[in-house]
Amino acid sequence: MAKATNTEIIDLLGEKFGEQLFDVTEPYGLLTFSTTKDKIINVLSFLKENGKINFNFLTDLTAVHYPNTNQIAVVYHLHSMVSGIRVRIKVFLHENDAKIPTASSLWNSANWMERETYDFFGVKFDGHPDLRRILNMDELNVHPMLKQYPLEDPNRVDKKDEYFGR
Amino acid sequence: MKHNQPVYTDNDPQSELVTLNLGPTHPATHGVFQNVLQMDGERIVSGVSTIGYIHRAFEKIAEHRPFYQITTLTDRLNYCSSPINNMGWHMTVEKLLNIQIPKRVDYLRVIIMELSRIADHIICNTIIAQDTGATTTFLYLFQFREHIYEIFEEICGARLTTNIGRIGGLERDFNDIAFAKINKFLIDYPIALKEFESLLNRNRIFIDRTAGVAQVSQEDALSYGWTGPLLRATGVDYDVRVSEPYSSYQDFDFEVPVGTSGDIYDRYLVRNEEMWQSLSIIKQALEKIKLEPEGVFHADVPAFYLPAKEEVYNNMEALIYHFKIVMGEIDAPKAEVYHAVEGGNGELGFYLINDGGRTPYRLHFRRPSFINYSMFAKMSEGMLLSDAIINMSSMNIIAGELDA
């Protein structure tokens, strides 16, 4: 199968979703675009099931916190092994309403990746079969990768920055 | 009921289940893995994996460290093949900074990465053999991992957490002893690997324990995000070195071995064949290096590559660059980049977002152990406990990478 190009993919998606896709860029050749949380599952399953492009593989799922705009971006990396091309999809959520439908119905690998994202960012994946913390202890009451939490415990008295020249 | 009939037939009247805590520290699991299993006799009915026992918050730490200090964090992901992680990270930053790496450096890196792939596969395959009861093969082949570590020691001074290389190249050239040790390894190791294969490949006990056990279909493997030898054992010929060549892998002539059934025996065979391919790649790289200008071990990028110490003391520009690099003040574009390398157990990806500060805005590791392991509890259902143990060994799950 010939390699699909980014232009072909974005044309195909544009036909189907139109204005639902925005912020299309190509940093370092990797097609990147954003969509909304209402459309994300449609976009993902279209990419997965369309025979022409066939993004059959969920490489990575994670989140990024942007405290300046009070947003959390959920980032999906999909990979089409047949045509050897990757695509990055972002969904920006408001941090007070960080809810998004689960992708675990499309890929089983999303199960743990979404648990990880929930654990570290507090993003709630609607419809997830088992949304529990995965790497941190269950008693932890924060989502530690959010930017407001410092790297070290601020209450510690033995590790002041001034002692370390920071 | 006759005495020689199994007690775990489907309509067993004594269907009392036992909860078994396998791990977190169990001698058979080779790492910190906990699985709470519902057992019916020896057979696993269902299981839940609990992970995170050695979580060290690398992604959070990475947000507070300049690029060059993150290499040491990557060491501690898959610590059985740290050099691959190091190189993957360097290449991610180099991709961000658009640094062109000289061919000779690429080839030197390929040698390092293939050596660590062999070291990684030695561990996994010998552990499979060990868990099926073949201690000899484990002890015999394991000494060659030691020889690989001696080569690493010669190249960078460290053995396990190597911190090999710098952004823009390597921190020093290979010395003559390193080349001599690599050449000796290339002569000695094929003999041992041949013996290892002749001890196991047609071994009746080994085949009985591994063939047909933990079979995985291609659909399941892809759906669970498997990569690396695990995916290739199911017959999918996906290898990052071929599909998106990095570090000049396109210059090399090698095969991507694939299995057919995705069982433990196929995974073992795929890894063995990959070791042969790696040896061939190293040989090709040694030949290619001879054609390249001698003594080149880093790109000419003074703004990103730390100058030699004597330069710093005698040269104003070198001093400035030294200061800026050490303080993390490099001019990196505000951008985001994803770079993947073929690690020992799958696609190791780095998703880096840079906002122009001294440290990454966000760094996410796509850790193959974490993603591959998510299937373990599910696939153990209905399996014998002793088979599940071999299955875990054959998945090559490294606790450091699993928990990050």
XYZ file of C-alpha atoms in Angstrom:
570
model
C 0.000 0.000 0.000
C 1.304 3.368 -0.929
C 2.057 5.804 1.828
C -0.837 8.129 2.528
C 0.156 11.738 2.930
C -0.895 14.189 5.594
C -2.795 16.214 3.003
C -4.834 13.211 1.937
C -5.752 12.441 5.523
C -6.763 15.972 6.348
C -8.823 16.177 3.143
C -10.569 12.948 4.043
C -11.253 14.147 7.577
C -12.311 17.591 6.403
C -14.903 16.046 4.121
C -16.376 14.095 6.987
C -16.041 16.466 9.936
C -15.556 19.908 8.410
C -15.374 22.629 11.052
C -15.161 20.080 13.848
C -11.422 19.836 13.265
C -9.264 22.880 13.836
C -5.717 24.022 14.618
C -4.243 21.798 11.922
C -0.442 21.912 12.002
C 2.428 19.675 11.024
C 5.244 20.039 13.563
C 8.182 17.890 12.395
C 5.968 16.252 9.799
C 3.489 14.842 12.284
C -0.057 15.833 11.435
C -1.638 17.477 14.492
C -5.160 18.755 14.928
C -7.694 19.434 17.627
C -11.289 18.446 17.971
C -14.006 18.643 20.598
C -14.861 16.110 23.233
C -18.244 15.470 21.641
C -16.640 14.472 18.366
C -13.495 12.707 19.568
C -14.860 9.165 19.541
C -16.346 9.705 16.067
C -13.010 11.008 14.831
C -11.073 8.154 16.413
C -13.356 5.426 15.114
C -13.419 7.031 11.657
C -9.628 7.035 11.593
C -9.538 3.476 12.873
C -12.120 1.991 10.572
C -11.597 3.878 7.337
C -10.021 1.353 5.011
C -8.048 3.982 3.105
C -5.992 5.268 6.026
C -6.537 2.584 8.663
C -5.105 4.029 11.877
C -5.317 0.705 13.654
C -2.947 1.408 16.507
C -3.233 3.687 19.516
C 0.390 4.492 20.247
C -0.033 6.825 23.150
C -2.606 8.647 25.193
C -1.678 11.319 27.684
C -2.587 14.789 28.873
C -0.992 18.206 29.269
C -2.011 20.863 31.772
C -2.114 24.532 30.720
C -2.866 26.468 33.927
C -2.694 29.862 32.171
C -5.783 29.058 30.150
C -7.285 26.683 32.753
C -7.154 23.883 30.224
C -6.159 20.269 30.126
C -5.362 18.839 26.720
C -5.851 15.113 26.194
C -3.440 14.012 23.484
C -3.839 10.902 21.335
C -1.121 9.537 19.093
C -2.431 7.174 16.469
C -0.365 5.121 14.089
C -1.289 3.522 10.813
C 1.101 0.606 10.545
C -0.090 -0.173 7.035
C 0.765 3.204 5.569
C 3.433 4.038 8.145
C 2.044 7.381 9.225
C 1.259 8.937 12.566
C -1.299 11.495 13.632
C -1.735 13.486 16.830
C -5.170 14.548 18.058
C -5.808 16.963 20.884
C -8.910 17.707 22.842
C -8.833 20.758 25.085
C -10.968 20.458 28.209
C -11.668 22.993 30.893
C -9.873 21.922 34.052
C -13.044 22.201 36.140
C -14.905 19.941 33.749
C -12.249 17.472 32.660
C -14.490 14.783 31.255
C -14.145 12.969 27.980
C -15.591 9.737 26.539
C -13.360 6.721 26.841
C -11.449 5.288 23.906
C -11.183 1.887 25.587
C -14.124 0.672 23.521
C -11.951 1.110 20.431
C -8.596 -0.067 21.750
C -7.978 -2.191 24.830
C -4.645 -0.431 25.312
C -6.561 2.764 26.128
C -7.703 1.150 29.364
C -4.435 1.560 31.254
C -3.359 4.721 29.450
C -6.600 6.390 30.492
C -6.165 5.157 34.029
C -2.704 6.714 34.017
C -4.066 9.976 32.648
C -6.800 9.984 35.268
C -4.292 9.226 37.983
C -1.963 12.091 37.076
C -4.327 14.709 35.658
C -7.750 13.893 37.047
C -9.311 13.581 33.619
C -12.467 11.504 33.946
C -13.082 9.120 31.080
C -16.816 8.507 30.753
C -17.684 4.892 30.210
C -14.292 3.565 31.290
C -14.728 0.063 32.745
C -12.345 0.470 35.664
C -11.258 4.069 36.266
C -8.971 3.758 39.291
C -5.554 5.145 40.101
C -2.814 3.036 38.616
C 0.658 4.183 39.629
C -0.045 6.303 42.690
C -1.487 5.026 45.930
C -5.271 5.028 46.269
C -5.133 7.375 49.295
C -3.513 10.206 47.328
C -5.977 13.086 47.158
C -4.335 15.107 44.379
C -3.535 14.535 40.718
C 0.182 15.198 40.889
C 1.043 16.119 37.291
C -1.133 19.230 37.437
C 1.131 22.233 37.347
C 0.027 23.696 40.661
C 1.658 20.879 42.584
C 5.364 21.384 43.230
C 7.900 18.638 42.680
C 8.774 18.314 46.339
C 6.585 18.505 49.409
C 6.441 22.244 50.224
C 5.965 21.506 53.919
C 9.301 19.859 54.357
C 11.702 21.907 56.446
C 14.865 19.985 55.643
C 14.846 20.626 51.905
C 14.723 24.376 51.379
C 15.683 25.585 47.932
C 18.182 28.073 49.342
C 20.321 25.222 50.668
C 20.625 23.847 47.158
C 21.347 27.110 45.345
C 17.961 27.119 43.623
C -13.994 -39.361 41.036
C -10.975 -41.349 39.976
C -7.699 -40.337 41.512
C -5.998 -39.501 38.223
C -8.611 -37.124 36.909
C -8.077 -33.384 37.202
C -10.079 -31.633 39.906
C -10.635 -28.490 37.845
C -13.155 -29.654 35.296
C -15.837 -27.130 34.395
C -18.580 -28.681 36.509
C -16.440 -29.369 39.529
C -18.649 -29.614 42.631
C -15.801 -28.411 44.840
C -15.521 -25.083 43.073
C -14.078 -23.188 45.968
C -11.759 -20.437 44.797
C -8.620 -19.351 46.607
C -7.239 -15.832 46.459
C -3.516 -15.812 45.861
C -1.279 -12.789 46.220
C 1.483 -13.236 43.682
C 3.984 -10.582 44.572
C 4.829 -7.709 44.974
C 8.106 -9.396 45.853
C 8.069 -12.935 44.649
C 11.212 -14.758 43.533
C 9.503 -16.041 40.393
C 8.377 -12.693 39.055
C 11.789 -11.033 38.557
C 10.687 -7.595 39.640
C 8.116 -5.774 41.689
C 4.850 -7.058 40.256
C 1.740 -7.788 42.242
C -1.084 -9.847 40.881
C -4.056 -10.804 42.988
C -5.289 -14.034 41.491
C -8.413 -16.066 41.978
C -7.231 -19.632 41.847
C -9.116 -22.817 41.202
C -6.470 -25.292 42.207
C -3.515 -24.498 39.978
C -5.615 -22.745 37.411
C -6.110 -18.982 37.365
C -9.744 -17.949 37.149
C -9.210 -14.215 37.124
C -6.590 -11.753 38.147
C -5.955 -8.091 38.884
C -2.564 -6.492 38.329
C -1.446 -3.876 40.801
C 1.448 -1.768 39.619
C 3.260 1.346 40.746
C 5.395 -0.046 43.550
C 8.514 1.649 42.251
C 6.897 4.722 40.709
C 9.406 7.571 40.901
C 7.527 10.406 39.182
C 9.992 10.741 36.299
C 7.618 12.803 34.215
C 7.224 15.308 37.031
C 10.957 15.409 37.714
C 11.613 15.896 33.993
C 9.564 19.090 34.077
C 12.105 20.512 36.509
C 15.311 19.514 34.800
C 17.219 20.841 31.786
C 17.379 18.508 28.794
C 20.826 17.110 29.466
C 19.878 16.039 32.996
C 16.924 13.976 31.791
C 19.216 11.365 30.247
C 19.855 9.932 33.686
C 16.119 9.524 34.221
C 15.798 7.528 31.011
C 18.546 5.180 32.275
C 16.204 4.049 34.959
C 13.272 3.180 32.719
C 14.252 -0.080 31.068
C 17.472 -0.586 32.989
C 18.273 -3.768 31.050
C 18.956 -1.691 27.948
C 19.544 1.831 29.217
C 21.688 2.916 26.238
C 18.678 2.584 23.903
C 16.687 4.860 26.197
C 19.578 7.349 26.350
C 19.918 7.440 22.591
C 16.170 7.728 22.143
C 16.123 10.772 24.381
C 19.113 12.403 22.686
C 17.529 11.850 19.303
C 14.264 13.373 20.511
C 16.048 16.557 21.546
C 18.125 16.540 18.376
C 14.928 16.280 16.358
C 13.549 19.252 18.279
C 16.724 21.269 17.685
C 17.127 20.079 14.053
C 20.666 18.882 14.644
C 22.276 16.898 11.835
C 24.340 14.061 13.258
C 27.457 12.886 11.379
C 27.223 9.382 9.934
C 30.060 8.062 12.061
C 28.233 9.065 15.249
C 25.090 7.393 13.957
C 27.001 4.173 13.372
C 28.665 4.307 16.788
C 25.231 4.758 18.308
C 23.889 1.836 16.319
C 26.666 -0.355 17.730
C 25.763 0.717 21.270
C 22.033 0.219 20.721
C 22.415 -3.201 19.144
C 24.729 -4.341 21.924
C 22.135 -3.318 24.468
C 19.403 -5.023 22.469
C 21.432 -8.222 22.688
C 21.891 -7.681 26.442
C 18.152 -7.152 26.841
C 17.259 -10.244 24.846
C 19.850 -12.335 26.719
C 18.098 -11.491 29.959
C 14.644 -12.246 28.652
C 15.399 -15.473 26.833
C 17.598 -16.935 29.533
C 14.960 -16.090 32.119
C 12.339 -17.959 30.099
C 14.675 -20.945 30.093
C 15.364 -20.509 33.803
C 11.660 -20.493 34.586
C 11.126 -23.676 32.620
C 13.852 -25.268 34.703
C 16.943 -24.871 32.527
C 19.425 -23.191 34.840
C 22.470 -24.052 32.731
C 21.511 -21.884 29.809
C 20.813 -18.969 32.099
C 24.186 -19.093 33.794
C 26.018 -19.840 30.553
C 24.672 -17.026 28.402
C 24.506 -14.504 31.185
C 28.284 -14.093 31.221
C 28.009 -12.495 27.790
C 25.827 -9.772 29.203
C 28.775 -9.137 31.486
C 31.018 -8.797 28.424
C 28.586 -6.286 26.940
C 28.661 -4.316 30.170
C 32.452 -4.327 30.000
C 32.183 -2.749 26.558
C 29.821 -0.102 27.941
C 32.257 0.494 30.762
C 34.979 1.121 28.208
C 32.747 3.500 26.217
C 31.213 5.567 28.992
C 32.559 4.387 32.352
C 29.284 2.978 33.634
C 27.666 -0.418 33.389
C 23.978 -0.460 34.197
C 22.728 3.122 34.326
C 24.953 4.174 31.506
C 24.137 7.785 30.643
C 25.893 7.130 27.326
C 26.108 9.956 24.851
C 25.212 13.606 24.855
C 22.780 15.746 22.931
C 24.613 16.123 19.631
C 26.747 13.014 19.746
C 28.745 10.959 22.199
C 30.741 12.335 25.098
C 33.926 10.652 23.866
C 35.136 8.469 21.041
C 35.397 4.698 21.393
C 38.925 3.788 22.445
C 40.963 0.929 21.000
C 40.149 -1.358 23.907
C 36.433 -0.842 23.250
C 36.825 -1.810 19.596
C 38.958 -4.799 20.589
C 36.306 -5.924 23.076
C 33.528 -5.514 20.523
C 35.499 -7.588 18.015
C 36.145 -10.267 20.610
C 32.456 -10.299 21.498
C 31.547 -10.718 17.839
C 33.755 -13.812 17.692
C 32.792 -15.374 21.032
C 29.101 -14.659 21.285
C 27.859 -16.447 18.120
C 29.434 -19.671 19.416
C 27.635 -19.361 22.753
C 24.359 -18.308 21.149
C 24.555 -21.308 18.828
C 25.025 -23.575 21.844
C 22.199 -21.841 23.661
C 19.910 -22.471 20.708
C 20.974 -26.096 20.371
C 20.194 -26.612 24.056
C 16.684 -25.208 23.814
C 15.289 -24.892 20.293
C 14.520 -28.597 19.833
C 14.378 -29.413 23.544
C 11.277 -31.494 24.208
C 10.704 -30.168 27.733
C 11.210 -26.568 26.668
C 8.853 -26.885 23.708
C 6.218 -28.611 25.828
C 6.335 -25.804 28.322
C 6.303 -22.944 25.807
C 4.744 -23.907 22.471
C 1.059 -23.116 22.322
C 1.148 -21.440 25.731
C -0.201 -17.887 25.993
C -1.065 -17.645 22.319
C -2.109 -14.165 21.261
C -3.830 -13.242 18.043
C -2.708 -10.313 15.925
C -5.958 -8.476 16.584
C -5.549 -8.759 20.350
C -1.897 -7.783 20.201
C -2.668 -4.652 18.182
C -5.668 -3.766 20.288
C -3.626 -4.013 23.469
C -0.923 -1.827 21.953
C 1.769 -4.487 21.873
C 4.988 -3.627 20.101
C 8.440 -5.134 19.809
C 9.206 -8.863 19.826
C 5.815 -9.605 21.404
C 3.950 -8.126 18.448
C 6.371 -9.593 15.923
C 5.842 -13.058 17.417
C 2.204 -12.793 16.365
C 3.293 -12.136 12.776
C 3.071 -8.356 12.449
C 6.327 -7.125 10.935
C 6.385 -3.784 12.711
C 9.811 -2.552 13.719
C 10.489 1.150 14.286
C 13.991 0.695 12.891
C 12.448 -0.139 9.523
C 9.191 1.789 9.470
C 10.730 5.081 10.628
C 14.494 4.690 10.444
C 16.478 6.746 12.921
C 20.206 6.940 13.490
C 20.856 5.799 9.883
C 19.257 2.369 10.286
C 18.245 2.674 6.641
C 21.906 2.103 5.712
C 21.903 -1.372 7.199
C 20.826 -4.629 5.703
C 18.877 -6.704 8.224
C 15.770 -8.820 8.507
C 12.817 -8.358 10.825
C 12.025 -11.831 12.165
C 8.351 -12.608 12.757
C 6.575 -15.524 14.369
C 3.285 -17.126 13.446
C 1.321 -18.052 16.553
C 2.324 -15.429 19.131
C 3.025 -18.014 21.820
C 5.959 -18.037 24.216
C 8.041 -20.265 21.954
C 7.642 -17.835 19.054
C 8.631 -14.893 21.210
C 11.726 -16.811 22.243
C 12.598 -17.603 18.631
C 11.986 -14.022 17.496
C 14.342 -12.686 20.161
C 17.020 -15.222 19.288
C 16.852 -14.299 15.630
C 16.963 -10.611 16.523
C 20.214 -11.247 18.353
C 21.687 -12.751 15.179
C 20.456 -9.740 13.226
C 21.950 -7.389 15.801
C 25.310 -9.118 15.494
C 25.135 -8.658 11.749
C 24.235 -4.976 12.156
C 27.192 -4.426 14.486
C 29.526 -6.055 11.959
C 28.172 -3.846 9.180
C 28.527 -0.764 11.384
C 32.170 -1.569 12.151
C 32.830 -1.820 8.413
C 30.995 1.440 7.696
C 32.895 3.314 10.385
C 36.170 2.574 8.601
C 34.931 4.593 5.616
C 34.022 7.646 7.699
C 36.457 10.376 8.809
C 38.220 9.247 11.941
C 37.755 10.825 15.346
C 34.335 12.368 14.720
C 32.172 11.621 17.721
C 29.788 14.580 17.894
C 28.073 17.086 15.649
C 29.549 20.557 15.328
C 26.894 22.326 17.390
C 28.707 24.387 20.045
C 25.455 25.893 21.327
C 24.172 22.509 22.419
C 27.183 20.243 22.853
C 29.270 20.792 25.973
C 32.827 21.910 25.022
C 35.952 20.126 26.227
C 37.154 21.267 29.632
C 40.491 22.685 28.422
C 38.588 24.777 25.868
C 36.396 26.188 28.635
C 39.420 27.450 30.528
C 41.196 28.964 27.528
C 38.509 30.134 25.182
C 35.878 32.793 25.833
C 33.217 31.380 23.515
C 33.590 27.898 24.912
C 33.199 29.328 28.403
C 29.992 31.117 27.421
C 28.565 28.025 25.790
C 29.576 25.910 28.746
C 27.788 28.270 31.120
C 24.671 28.489 29.001
C 24.394 24.758 28.476
C 24.961 23.908 32.125
C 22.354 26.447 33.188
C 19.952 24.947 30.670
C 19.711 28.132 28.603
C 19.712 26.652 25.140
C 17.639 28.198 22.393
C 15.232 25.411 21.625
C 12.235 26.078 19.411
C 8.830 26.238 21.035
C 7.417 23.072 19.603
C 6.302 19.587 20.319
C 7.877 16.455 19.006
C 7.277 12.732 19.191
C 10.166 10.413 18.589
C 10.165 6.644 18.861
C 12.940 4.102 18.945
C 12.798 0.327 18.916
C 13.596 -0.556 22.508
C 14.402 -3.990 23.806
C 10.736 -4.760 24.439
C 8.869 -2.476 22.083
C 8.348 1.012 20.790
C 9.831 3.456 23.250
C 8.396 6.885 22.520
C 9.194 10.338 23.839
C 6.536 13.019 23.584
C 8.229 16.310 24.347
C 6.583 19.723 24.545
C 8.949 22.646 24.791
C 7.740 26.138 25.646
C 11.146 27.828 25.398
C 11.994 27.477 29.066
C 14.986 25.769 30.616
C 13.091 22.569 31.177
C 10.542 20.677 29.093
C 6.999 21.915 29.552
C 5.854 18.324 29.425
C 7.588 15.076 28.744
C 5.740 11.825 28.375
C 7.391 8.461 27.977
C 5.538 5.900 25.899
C 6.776 2.932 27.867
C 6.335 -0.423 26.103
C 6.421 -2.423 29.363
C 3.495 -0.454 30.747
C 1.372 -0.881 27.657
C 2.318 -4.509 26.995
C 1.649 -5.509 30.589
C -1.969 -4.335 30.576
C -2.944 -7.585 28.872
C -1.261 -9.852 31.407
C -4.111 -10.326 33.890
C -6.608 -10.820 31.095
C -4.541 -13.386 29.228
C -3.748 -15.304 32.431
C -7.379 -16.289 32.823
C -7.699 -20.023 32.474
C -3.946 -20.514 32.483
C -1.955 -22.638 34.887
C -0.037 -20.590 37.428
C 3.271 -22.051 36.262
C 2.448 -21.083 32.660
C 1.521 -17.565 33.739
C 4.951 -17.206 35.327
C 6.705 -18.162 32.086
C 4.337 -15.904 30.207
C 5.354 -12.968 32.395
C 9.031 -13.737 31.820
C 8.498 -13.944 28.086
C 6.785 -10.543 28.020
C 10.047 -8.973 29.191
C 8.346 -6.579 31.577
C 10.890 -4.385 33.335
C 9.576 -2.925 36.575
C 11.448 0.342 36.156
C 9.820 0.989 32.823
C 6.426 -0.277 33.941
C 6.211 2.165 36.826
C 8.360 5.040 35.528
